[in-house]
Amino acid sequence: MEKKRTEIASLGEFGLIDRLTQGFDHHHSSTLCGVGDDAAVVAPSEEEETVITTETLFEGVDFDLSYFPLKHLGYKVVTVAVSDLLAMNARPRQLLISLGLSAKIPVEALDDLYEGIRFACKEQKIDLVGGDTRASMTGMVISVTAIGGVKKGQAVYRSGAKKHDLICITSNLGAAYMGLQLLEREKRVLADVANPEPQFKGYEYLLEKYLKPRPRTDILDVLEEEKILPTAMIDLSDGLASDLKQLCRASKCGARIYLERIPIARQTSELGEEMHIDPVIATLNGGEDYELLFTVPIALQEQVMRLGVVDVIGHITDEAAGCYLVTPDGGEIKLKAQGFPEE
Amino acid sequence: MEKKRTEIASLGEFGLIDRLTQGFDHHHSSTLCGVGDDAAVVAPSEEEETVITTETLFEGVDFDLSYFPLKHLGYKVVTVAVSDLLAMNARPRQLLISLGLSAKIPVEALDDLYEGIRFACKEQKIDLVGGDTRASMTGMVISVTAIGGVKKGQAVYRSGAKKHDLICITSNLGAAYMGLQLLEREKRVLADVANPEPQFKGYEYLLEKYLKPRPRTDILDVLEEEKILPTAMIDLSDGLASDLKQLCRASKCGARIYLERIPIARQTSELGEEMHIDPVIATLNGGEDYELLFTVPIALQEQVMRLGVVDVIGHITDEAAGCYLVTPDGGEIKLKAQGFPEE
């Protein structure tokens, strides 16, 4: 069945924005003015600090529309921004989306994208307060700004980790990276097939971790309930090695993490074996897990381990000691940030 | 003399962000955490509401690097975002910049871009609190998020205009558009010349209006001093016709503006004559003036005209009466939004 295709130009700019932003409820009384004016207006609370982050995602670099369903992409861009707020110990409140669109994108594709954004906003009680679309010469560009709130004095920075603090992570890592490898493999394999039927059976978890990662708001709930305030926190978007190094750099400290303590999902190991990818590399350098890494004083060791939702993978050391991964046989591997070359 | 060319990859990501964001002072005690963490943290004031806007600019659509000096571009992106805050009657406080970069851009070009941003931030006392760079497959993409403050209850929306209100603008219009036409003409003319010497003499004002538009913070100062609170306001970025129509749409009203009351700069008229472009078209549809359009109750007519910094160009009518430009001979031209086709 042919999908309906409406050209963006046929709606007009007002019509397009109206269509995309319908069905977004406001959940916060602090949202005074949302989509449709020059800017959004928010009434800050006297008990809170405001936290703001912005991220821009590029087609061809951050996502491949040939296999990334637009609904999932909409959901994921919200996670990408919200995850930065959570890493400051802040709760998401408002969202602004700014799109760059090539002429080849029909309105129906944008409907799908916004359905994903709408779903994420409903699920996480976030108010969409700004939306803007304009032409892009090439691929799709999605820019997200998220605004959150945190109780005064409770923001958690990257810079607060102290020697002997425990390093905690909130899930197994590397699964999102393996999900991406799987999608890329199927794309290559099926490039010349008329009616492609990609083989994902048994790897659904990896696909979900890559295509629709959930922001770990639940971790903030647990920590708040247990009255645990991390000394430092960062979200795992670039890979464990790079993100831990960034936290250490901000905190002027070093770190030792232990390979056997880093959880790896069964599907990650299985696909790794099948594709000859070391799951440890996926874990250290894969990125896009959108889990949280935080540090707590060693005195909280028992309490943290009782939570059942985090793994303690190592501890903070002196800055001079550097950042190392310790293997089961006692070997030490210096952690390197990936992506950009080492400085 | 050959310009120094440093590859971005040679600095590393930390090194690049450090280099670009140096020399940005913080001017506001409300800025608790700036560049270098997952997100920015701002302490909102009890007397203020927070205003947020985000804009994304694309190379090849919003700017042409072959003639747009990067320092000016840096300045202009700040104006583009700040202008949206001013249009809500808010003062700029913080700024986040997110860049998409192709490999062809050397570090020195980014230094120039950030010099312009730094200059604008110093001039307007804005704190840079977030910065992010990542690869773009194609041209440069600049995403700006600006945060401002406005006294509680003093935000001015697009939706508040009432019948009989006066329509005011803050400068002559169309000059930025003519500046762009001039730059495009020189680019065409000099495309095959070895040592091009573009002819801009006599049109410096037009170039400045296009390349380095100043945000009209001074207008907010004047209005505040005179205790004038506009009933509605919008910034003139899309062109007078489109922006006035947007204000009317939000306010559920119509408008009549008078051609002979719309100021046009001498250079705009002169270049228009030279290039066979009707300056009225430039004024109505040119856009990028980043001036303000606002409405005030008719009772303030004398006071507004005494200010000396605004022109009253017409008045608000019933919604059913539509939006019209009245020519000196009494003719009526229906205003049409440009860019996107009419809905």
XYZ file of C-alpha atoms in Angstrom:
686
model
C 0.000 0.000 0.000
C 1.334 3.386 -0.929
C 1.844 5.757 1.977
C 0.197 9.159 1.777
C 2.682 11.888 0.924
C 1.915 15.514 1.704
C 4.461 18.156 0.713
C 5.468 20.487 3.539
C 4.932 23.464 1.249
C 1.255 22.559 0.854
C 0.549 23.207 4.553
C 2.301 26.529 4.982
C 4.512 27.259 7.976
C 1.668 28.001 10.428
C -0.205 24.930 9.274
C 2.830 22.696 9.689
C 3.665 23.899 13.204
C 0.002 23.619 14.217
C -0.195 20.081 12.895
C 3.012 18.911 14.519
C 2.414 20.447 17.922
C -1.184 19.364 18.451
C -1.933 16.945 21.280
C 0.940 18.105 23.461
C -0.549 18.690 26.918
C 1.056 20.953 29.485
C 1.822 19.204 32.776
C 3.469 22.010 34.744
C 1.877 25.143 36.106
C 5.307 26.734 35.651
C 4.786 26.661 31.872
C 3.315 30.097 31.202
C 3.734 30.278 27.425
C 4.542 27.464 25.047
C 4.755 27.016 21.287
C 3.662 29.902 19.098
C 5.387 33.031 20.365
C 8.895 34.450 19.940
C 10.069 32.494 22.977
C 8.764 30.320 25.801
C 8.009 31.768 29.233
C 8.523 29.740 32.384
C 7.752 30.707 35.979
C 10.685 29.489 38.014
C 9.995 28.141 41.478
C 11.584 29.731 44.523
C 12.780 26.356 45.776
C 14.436 25.311 42.541
C 17.350 26.027 40.275
C 16.811 25.885 36.519
C 18.895 23.487 34.420
C 19.218 23.873 30.634
C 20.852 21.758 27.966
C 20.892 21.764 24.189
C 21.899 19.044 21.716
C 21.877 18.936 17.926
C 21.596 15.651 16.030
C 22.544 15.240 12.374
C 21.225 12.790 9.817
C 24.077 10.660 8.517
C 26.141 11.229 11.663
C 23.812 10.642 14.591
C 21.078 8.709 12.851
C 20.478 6.910 9.562
C 16.911 7.350 8.333
C 17.179 4.227 6.161
C 16.678 2.082 9.266
C 15.820 4.481 12.097
C 12.021 4.577 12.474
C 11.026 8.221 12.902
C 8.783 7.509 15.884
C 11.753 6.027 17.698
C 13.954 8.895 16.625
C 11.456 11.329 18.129
C 11.512 9.411 21.378
C 15.308 9.166 21.365
C 16.003 12.884 20.835
C 13.988 13.566 23.986
C 16.074 10.986 25.873
C 19.328 12.493 24.604
C 18.443 15.901 26.055
C 16.654 14.686 29.193
C 19.587 12.440 30.039
C 21.800 15.532 30.392
C 19.325 17.019 32.868
C 19.149 13.800 34.889
C 22.946 13.783 35.055
C 22.678 17.112 36.932
C 20.090 15.534 39.272
C 17.380 17.680 37.650
C 13.853 16.718 36.566
C 12.775 17.590 33.026
C 10.010 20.193 32.688
C 10.033 21.832 29.247
C 11.325 21.080 25.760
C 12.013 23.094 22.603
C 12.566 21.448 19.224
C 14.111 23.139 16.211
C 14.174 21.223 12.908
C 16.137 21.564 9.699
C 14.322 19.800 6.873
C 15.234 18.897 3.345
C 12.519 19.078 0.696
C 12.473 15.288 0.337
C 10.820 14.849 3.764
C 7.018 14.556 3.530
C 4.714 15.838 6.272
C 3.793 12.233 7.209
C 7.409 11.555 8.232
C 7.305 14.582 10.522
C 4.009 13.341 11.956
C 5.824 10.136 12.925
C 8.748 12.038 14.413
C 6.399 14.162 16.504
C 4.380 11.127 17.556
C 7.560 9.821 19.176
C 8.269 13.194 20.778
C 4.643 13.394 21.959
C 4.831 9.920 23.476
C 8.048 10.755 25.341
C 6.590 14.058 26.591
C 3.433 12.346 27.891
C 5.392 9.521 29.502
C 7.835 11.870 31.200
C 5.442 14.763 31.827
C 7.397 17.280 29.780
C 5.834 20.374 28.200
C 6.731 21.176 24.590
C 7.151 24.966 24.632
C 8.956 25.811 21.414
C 9.080 24.527 17.891
C 10.650 25.908 14.810
C 11.198 24.436 11.356
C 13.312 25.713 8.519
C 14.921 24.459 5.350
C 18.189 22.568 5.441
C 20.195 22.097 2.251
C 20.962 18.498 3.025
C 19.820 16.021 5.631
C 17.554 16.357 8.629
C 18.905 18.247 11.629
C 17.157 18.056 14.996
C 18.068 20.485 17.738
C 16.624 19.881 21.202
C 16.727 22.180 24.194
C 15.516 20.776 27.515
C 14.788 22.717 30.682
C 14.595 21.123 34.095
C 14.420 21.914 37.767
C 16.402 20.778 40.780
C 15.960 21.667 44.453
C 18.238 24.533 45.459
C 21.723 23.260 46.211
C 20.967 19.724 45.013
C 22.433 19.986 41.507
C 25.134 17.338 41.014
C 28.127 18.412 38.946
C 30.865 16.430 37.247
C 33.392 18.096 39.467
C 32.505 16.756 42.926
C 34.159 13.297 42.973
C 36.663 12.718 45.810
C 39.386 10.122 46.336
C 37.995 6.759 47.536
C 34.477 7.541 46.220
C 32.769 4.569 44.611
C 31.996 4.622 40.881
C 28.470 3.400 40.104
C 26.715 2.725 36.804
C 23.022 2.118 36.263
C 22.936 -0.776 33.794
C 24.947 -3.036 31.534
C 26.755 -1.074 28.840
C 27.567 -1.551 25.162
C 24.129 -2.831 24.156
C 23.205 0.311 22.197
C 26.462 0.099 20.248
C 25.799 -3.545 19.388
C 22.269 -2.645 18.303
C 23.752 -0.107 15.909
C 26.230 -2.702 14.555
C 23.354 -5.083 13.923
C 21.351 -2.460 12.023
C 24.381 -1.495 9.954
C 25.047 -5.153 9.125
C 21.485 -5.779 7.970
C 21.592 -2.608 5.886
C 24.730 -3.848 4.089
C 23.442 -7.394 3.652
C 20.057 -6.337 2.336
C 21.183 -3.438 0.181
C 20.487 -5.313 -3.060
C 17.492 -7.365 -1.963
C 14.060 -6.483 -3.384
C 11.922 -7.228 -0.314
C 14.393 -7.202 2.534
C 13.551 -9.080 5.720
C 16.170 -8.173 8.268
C 17.133 -10.845 10.835
C 16.876 -9.365 14.306
C 15.516 -12.376 16.205
C 17.134 -12.836 19.578
C 18.595 -9.316 19.555
C 15.468 -7.271 20.279
C 16.990 -5.912 23.490
C 19.975 -4.469 21.603
C 17.731 -2.781 19.059
C 15.590 -1.249 21.765
C 18.651 0.059 23.625
C 19.863 1.760 20.446
C 16.597 2.911 18.884
C 14.556 3.776 21.955
C 16.727 4.285 25.031
C 14.759 5.208 28.146
C 16.005 8.080 30.280
C 16.845 6.859 33.784
C 14.496 9.094 35.726
C 13.793 6.073 37.932
C 17.373 6.244 39.253
C 16.776 9.808 40.482
C 13.628 8.566 42.227
C 15.519 5.777 43.979
C 18.391 8.008 45.047
C 15.990 10.650 46.339
C 14.011 8.074 48.287
C 17.205 6.734 49.843
C 18.443 10.285 50.483
C 21.624 9.590 48.533
C 23.144 12.647 46.845
C 25.944 11.603 44.474
C 29.188 13.565 44.732
C 29.475 13.700 40.928
C 27.418 12.463 37.971
C 27.580 12.285 34.153
C 25.444 10.582 31.542
C 26.982 7.805 29.478
C 26.617 9.096 25.940
C 30.166 8.893 24.548
C 31.197 5.556 26.080
C 32.338 4.594 29.570
C 36.009 5.435 28.958
C 35.405 8.902 27.560
C 32.679 9.854 30.025
C 34.572 8.616 33.083
C 37.618 10.542 31.905
C 35.527 13.688 31.569
C 34.232 13.289 35.108
C 37.780 12.704 36.396
C 39.059 15.714 34.511
C 36.356 17.944 36.019
C 36.936 16.491 39.509
C 40.739 16.581 39.178
C 41.044 12.925 40.105
C 41.871 9.513 38.677
C 39.889 6.263 38.629
C 40.282 2.498 38.699
C 37.479 0.369 37.325
C 37.415 -3.425 37.301
C 36.563 -5.337 34.166
C 34.808 -8.219 35.903
C 32.467 -5.804 37.670
C 31.194 -4.153 34.480
C 27.950 -5.863 33.525
C 27.523 -6.939 29.903
C 24.162 -8.187 28.642
C 23.907 -11.735 27.276
C 22.729 -10.461 23.866
C 25.710 -8.071 23.713
C 28.118 -10.982 24.259
C 26.306 -13.233 21.795
C 26.209 -10.712 18.980
C 29.786 -9.714 19.790
C 30.860 -13.311 19.270
C 28.849 -13.594 16.056
C 30.262 -10.362 14.626
C 33.777 -10.665 16.084
C 33.420 -7.517 18.137
C 34.899 -7.538 21.650
C 32.022 -6.592 23.977
C 34.527 -4.832 26.238
C 35.309 -2.419 23.402
C 31.577 -1.867 22.923
C 31.279 -1.120 26.633
C 34.242 1.233 26.885
C 33.875 3.111 23.624
C 30.438 2.349 22.196
C 28.466 5.201 23.712
C 24.767 6.091 23.350
C 23.772 4.000 26.372
C 22.200 7.040 28.091
C 22.742 5.386 31.438
C 24.131 7.355 34.386
C 27.554 7.147 35.985
C 27.854 8.635 39.451
C 30.119 8.605 42.452
C 29.211 8.289 46.158
C 31.310 8.360 49.332
C 32.643 4.918 50.256
C 30.641 5.072 53.507
C 27.503 4.483 51.403
C 28.822 1.231 49.892
C 26.366 -1.109 51.571
C 23.386 1.167 51.043
C 24.187 1.600 47.335
C 24.673 -2.112 46.771
C 21.361 -2.865 48.469
C 19.510 -0.651 45.957
C 19.655 -3.424 43.382
C 19.659 -0.958 40.474
C 23.309 0.040 40.251
C 26.660 -1.689 39.871
C 29.738 -0.472 41.701
C 32.517 -0.864 39.153
C 35.476 0.845 40.810
C 36.674 3.811 42.802
C 38.179 7.270 42.513
C 41.940 7.739 42.948
C 44.456 10.581 42.973
C 44.686 12.607 39.786
C 48.300 11.541 39.303
C 47.250 7.877 39.289
C 45.354 8.334 35.992
C 42.305 6.429 34.745
C 42.712 2.651 34.412
C 40.741 -0.466 33.657
C 41.946 -3.414 35.755
C 41.608 -6.838 34.105
C 40.875 -10.040 36.093
C 44.548 -11.065 35.873
C 45.631 -7.775 37.435
C 46.608 -6.105 34.161
C 46.044 -2.349 33.867
C 44.779 -0.701 30.688
C 44.900 3.089 30.406
C 41.473 4.446 29.459
C 41.355 6.465 26.256
C 38.558 8.710 25.056
C 37.332 7.810 21.588
C 35.766 9.882 18.838
C 38.058 12.870 18.892
C 41.736 11.808 19.161
C 43.393 12.011 22.562
C 44.746 15.368 23.596
C 50.324 35.910 3.745
C 49.049 32.433 4.338
C 46.647 32.042 7.232
C 47.506 29.499 9.897
C 45.386 26.386 9.599
C 44.942 24.054 12.554
C 42.853 20.917 12.075
C 40.123 20.479 14.668
C 41.223 16.873 15.212
C 44.647 18.049 16.382
C 43.168 19.778 19.451
C 40.886 17.021 20.705
C 37.346 17.750 21.835
C 38.263 19.069 25.302
C 40.998 21.211 23.811
C 38.665 22.682 21.211
C 35.899 23.566 23.667
C 38.477 25.046 26.086
C 39.990 27.160 23.335
C 36.671 28.434 22.005
C 35.103 29.251 25.353
C 38.026 31.091 26.950
C 37.613 34.759 27.777
C 33.857 34.573 28.287
C 33.174 36.348 31.577
C 30.070 35.696 33.642
C 28.040 38.826 34.341
C 25.130 37.395 36.315
C 25.160 35.947 39.802
C 22.262 33.796 38.620
C 24.685 31.792 36.457
C 25.649 28.923 38.767
C 27.227 26.540 36.267
C 28.335 27.293 32.737
C 30.207 25.467 29.995
C 31.716 22.091 30.815
C 29.040 20.006 32.508
C 26.088 18.001 31.207
C 23.891 21.080 31.401
C 23.886 24.672 32.628
C 22.451 25.608 36.021
C 20.751 28.935 36.581
C 19.334 30.346 39.813
C 16.062 31.970 38.868
C 15.055 35.137 40.650
C 11.844 35.304 42.646
C 10.819 38.500 40.904
C 11.313 37.201 37.395
C 9.948 34.810 34.841
C 12.384 32.877 32.669
C 12.187 33.217 28.878
C 13.832 30.695 26.528
C 14.266 30.567 22.784
C 16.212 28.394 20.369
C 17.159 28.978 16.735
C 19.189 26.907 14.283
C 21.014 28.505 11.347
C 22.233 26.578 8.315
C 25.121 27.327 5.990
C 23.816 27.756 2.459
C 20.345 28.702 3.690
C 20.839 31.280 6.432
C 24.389 32.346 5.663
C 26.930 32.025 2.859
C 30.468 31.636 4.201
C 31.955 32.845 0.920
C 31.121 36.429 1.899
C 29.929 36.269 5.515
C 32.858 37.110 7.811
C 32.799 34.614 10.687
C 33.229 37.301 13.345
C 30.085 38.984 12.085
C 28.292 35.665 11.880
C 29.144 35.013 15.537
C 27.726 38.412 16.467
C 24.641 37.900 14.325
C 23.650 34.500 15.753
C 23.549 36.122 19.185
C 21.300 38.875 17.817
C 18.981 36.341 16.173
C 18.346 34.601 19.498
C 18.408 37.700 21.728
C 15.927 39.435 19.445
C 13.343 36.745 20.275
C 13.825 37.430 23.987
C 13.501 41.188 23.516
C 10.258 40.588 21.617
C 8.890 39.044 24.855
C 10.111 42.132 26.778
C 12.823 39.983 28.398
C 16.495 40.783 29.014
C 19.094 38.274 27.832
C 21.095 36.502 30.554
C 22.578 33.214 29.302
C 23.472 31.599 25.979
C 24.179 28.054 24.779
C 25.788 27.344 21.404
C 25.776 23.988 19.657
C 27.814 23.624 16.454
C 27.806 21.156 13.594
C 31.120 21.297 11.758
C 32.382 19.830 8.533
C 36.001 18.659 8.385
C 36.902 21.510 6.017
C 36.577 24.118 8.794
C 39.912 24.945 10.467
C 40.164 25.906 14.146
C 41.082 29.488 13.184
C 37.671 29.938 11.532
C 35.994 28.839 14.759
C 38.200 31.261 16.687
C 36.777 34.042 14.509
C 33.210 32.832 15.007
C 33.682 32.755 18.778
C 35.367 36.167 18.763
C 32.111 37.537 17.381
C 30.062 35.633 19.947
C 32.406 36.817 22.719
C 32.099 40.426 21.583
C 28.294 40.222 21.559
C 28.259 38.557 24.995
C 30.502 41.250 26.492
C 28.553 44.070 24.870
C 25.199 42.726 26.002
C 26.335 41.197 29.303
C 25.324 37.646 28.418
C 26.902 34.542 30.010
C 27.882 31.682 27.706
C 26.830 28.596 29.682
C 26.864 25.754 27.184
C 28.814 24.751 24.159
C 28.883 21.597 22.155
C 30.513 20.710 18.857
C 30.003 17.681 16.699
C 30.570 16.567 13.149
C 28.146 17.541 10.403
C 28.237 15.731 7.071
C 27.884 18.918 5.121
C 27.900 22.583 5.937
C 28.130 24.467 9.205
C 25.094 24.416 11.457
C 24.805 26.805 14.398
C 22.175 26.256 17.032
C 21.669 28.975 19.642
C 19.600 28.825 22.792
C 19.120 32.060 24.728
C 17.705 32.456 28.215
C 16.371 35.699 29.572
C 14.442 37.196 32.433
C 11.428 39.460 32.660
C 9.707 40.921 35.719
C 6.783 38.768 36.792
C 3.707 39.583 34.739
C 5.610 41.879 32.353
C 6.173 39.398 29.516
C 4.675 40.743 26.283
C 3.062 38.159 24.018
C 2.040 38.262 20.391
C -1.524 37.722 21.428
C -2.386 40.918 23.305
C -3.127 43.401 20.519
C -6.596 45.022 20.662
C -8.683 46.901 18.105
C -7.556 50.532 17.655
C -4.069 49.820 19.110
C -1.260 51.605 17.291
C 1.321 49.574 15.363
C 4.880 50.748 16.011
C 8.201 49.744 14.451
C 11.674 50.619 15.698
C 13.564 51.535 12.513
C 13.484 51.670 8.762
C 13.024 48.237 7.219
C 14.359 46.350 4.215
C 17.986 47.457 4.628
C 19.214 43.991 5.669
C 17.565 42.454 2.628
C 19.222 44.995 0.334
C 22.573 44.322 2.017
C 22.135 40.648 1.166
C 21.247 41.498 -2.467
C 24.403 43.578 -2.730
C 26.600 40.776 -1.374
C 24.987 38.252 -3.729
C 25.519 40.581 -6.698
C 29.202 41.108 -5.916
C 29.629 37.361 -5.487
C 28.185 36.746 -8.958
C 30.126 39.567 -10.593
C 33.456 38.598 -9.032
C 33.135 34.834 -9.337
C 35.758 34.635 -12.103
C 38.035 37.481 -11.018
C 41.478 36.614 -9.606
C 41.770 39.353 -6.966
C 38.211 40.478 -6.463
C 37.569 43.937 -5.085
C 33.898 44.176 -4.322
C 32.227 47.578 -4.720
C 30.372 48.408 -1.536
C 31.033 52.156 -1.350
C 28.001 54.149 -0.304
C 26.160 51.061 0.908
C 28.014 50.403 4.176
C 24.823 50.871 6.176
C 23.058 48.092 4.232
C 25.957 45.697 4.767
C 26.054 46.406 8.488
C 22.304 45.854 8.803
C 22.645 42.452 7.148
C 25.981 41.260 8.522
C 25.913 42.693 12.019
C 22.402 43.646 13.124
C 22.247 45.043 16.650
C 19.569 43.734 18.974
C 17.242 46.534 20.058
C 17.775 46.297 23.798
C 17.752 50.099 23.830
C 14.065 50.045 22.902
C 13.250 48.006 26.022
C 15.182 50.570 28.070
C 13.208 53.461 26.587
C 9.849 51.742 27.024
C 10.681 50.831 30.619
C 11.777 54.357 31.413
C 8.548 55.721 29.957
C 6.535 53.014 31.746
C 5.039 51.883 28.453
C 4.116 48.199 28.342
C 3.220 47.164 24.773
C 0.030 45.134 24.368
C 1.767 42.796 21.897
C 5.241 42.482 20.388
C 7.132 40.424 17.780
C 10.597 40.684 16.278
C 10.900 41.460 12.578
C 12.828 38.476 11.273
C 10.633 37.174 8.429
C 9.599 40.524 6.966
C 6.986 43.073 8.009
C 4.093 41.372 6.183
C 4.709 37.907 7.600
C 5.503 39.061 11.129
C 2.545 41.450 11.359
C 0.287 38.665 10.114
C 1.628 36.356 12.804
C 0.928 38.929 15.486
C -2.587 39.481 14.114
C -3.212 35.749 13.966
C -2.158 35.333 17.619
C -4.202 38.366 18.682
C -7.209 37.407 16.537
C -7.294 40.800 14.878
C -6.624 42.561 11.598
C -4.371 45.505 10.744
C -4.037 48.487 8.436
C -0.609 49.931 7.815
C 0.137 52.972 5.672
C 2.836 52.866 3.022
C 3.903 56.479 3.384
C 4.499 55.986 7.111
C 6.938 53.093 6.710
C 10.453 54.511 6.831
C 12.891 53.377 4.152
C 16.577 54.284 4.376
C 18.142 56.379 1.628
C 20.667 53.638 0.808
C 17.835 51.108 0.522
C 16.067 53.302 -2.044
C 19.275 54.036 -3.955
C 20.379 50.429 -4.249
C 16.805 49.432 -5.030
C 16.804 51.819 -7.960
C 20.218 50.600 -9.114
C 19.228 46.930 -8.900
C 15.600 47.349 -9.989
C 14.231 46.057 -6.692
C 11.175 47.805 -5.272
C 12.196 48.914 -1.755
C 8.607 48.328 -0.643
C 9.003 44.642 -1.468
C 12.264 44.590 0.518
C 10.429 46.167 3.442
C 7.404 43.878 3.392
C 9.082 40.576 2.595
C 12.826 40.995 3.076
C 13.161 39.965 6.679
C 16.265 39.757 8.887
C 15.893 43.322 10.110
C 15.741 42.168 13.764
C 13.821 45.289 14.658
C 10.770 45.142 16.913
C 7.131 45.586 16.010
C 4.794 46.324 18.898
C 1.334 47.635 19.614
C 0.208 50.155 22.234
C -3.217 51.540 23.187
C -4.180 54.576 21.120
C -4.237 56.663 24.300
C -0.437 56.522 24.272
C -0.152 58.008 20.773
C 1.429 61.308 21.809
C 3.773 59.716 24.312
C 4.965 57.126 21.793
C 5.528 59.677 19.058
C 7.527 61.866 21.452
C 9.992 58.992 22.079
C 11.714 59.720 18.796
C 12.791 56.086 18.349
C 9.699 54.482 16.875
C 7.427 55.035 13.895
C 3.689 54.533 14.145
C 2.775 52.874 10.853
C -0.849 51.894 11.332
C -3.433 50.441 13.659
C -5.152 47.228 14.681
C -8.600 46.412 13.249
C -11.215 43.671 13.582
C -10.104 40.194 12.598
C -12.678 40.110 9.800
C -11.139 43.232 8.244
C -7.902 41.329 7.423
C -4.353 42.715 7.111
C -3.851 45.484 4.540
C -1.258 47.914 3.321
C -2.833 51.234 2.329
C -1.084 53.105 -0.489
C -0.943 56.924 -0.685
C -3.694 56.947 -3.346
C -5.992 54.983 -1.028
C -5.417 51.601 -2.664
C -5.457 48.546 -0.392
C -3.025 45.655 -0.815
C -3.662 42.430 1.117
C -0.552 41.434 3.079
C 0.867 38.013 2.284
C 3.420 36.049 4.258
C 6.449 35.020 2.214
C 8.838 32.075 2.450
C 6.356 29.331 3.017
C 3.361 29.646 0.655
C 0.152 31.092 2.037
C -2.083 28.699 3.936
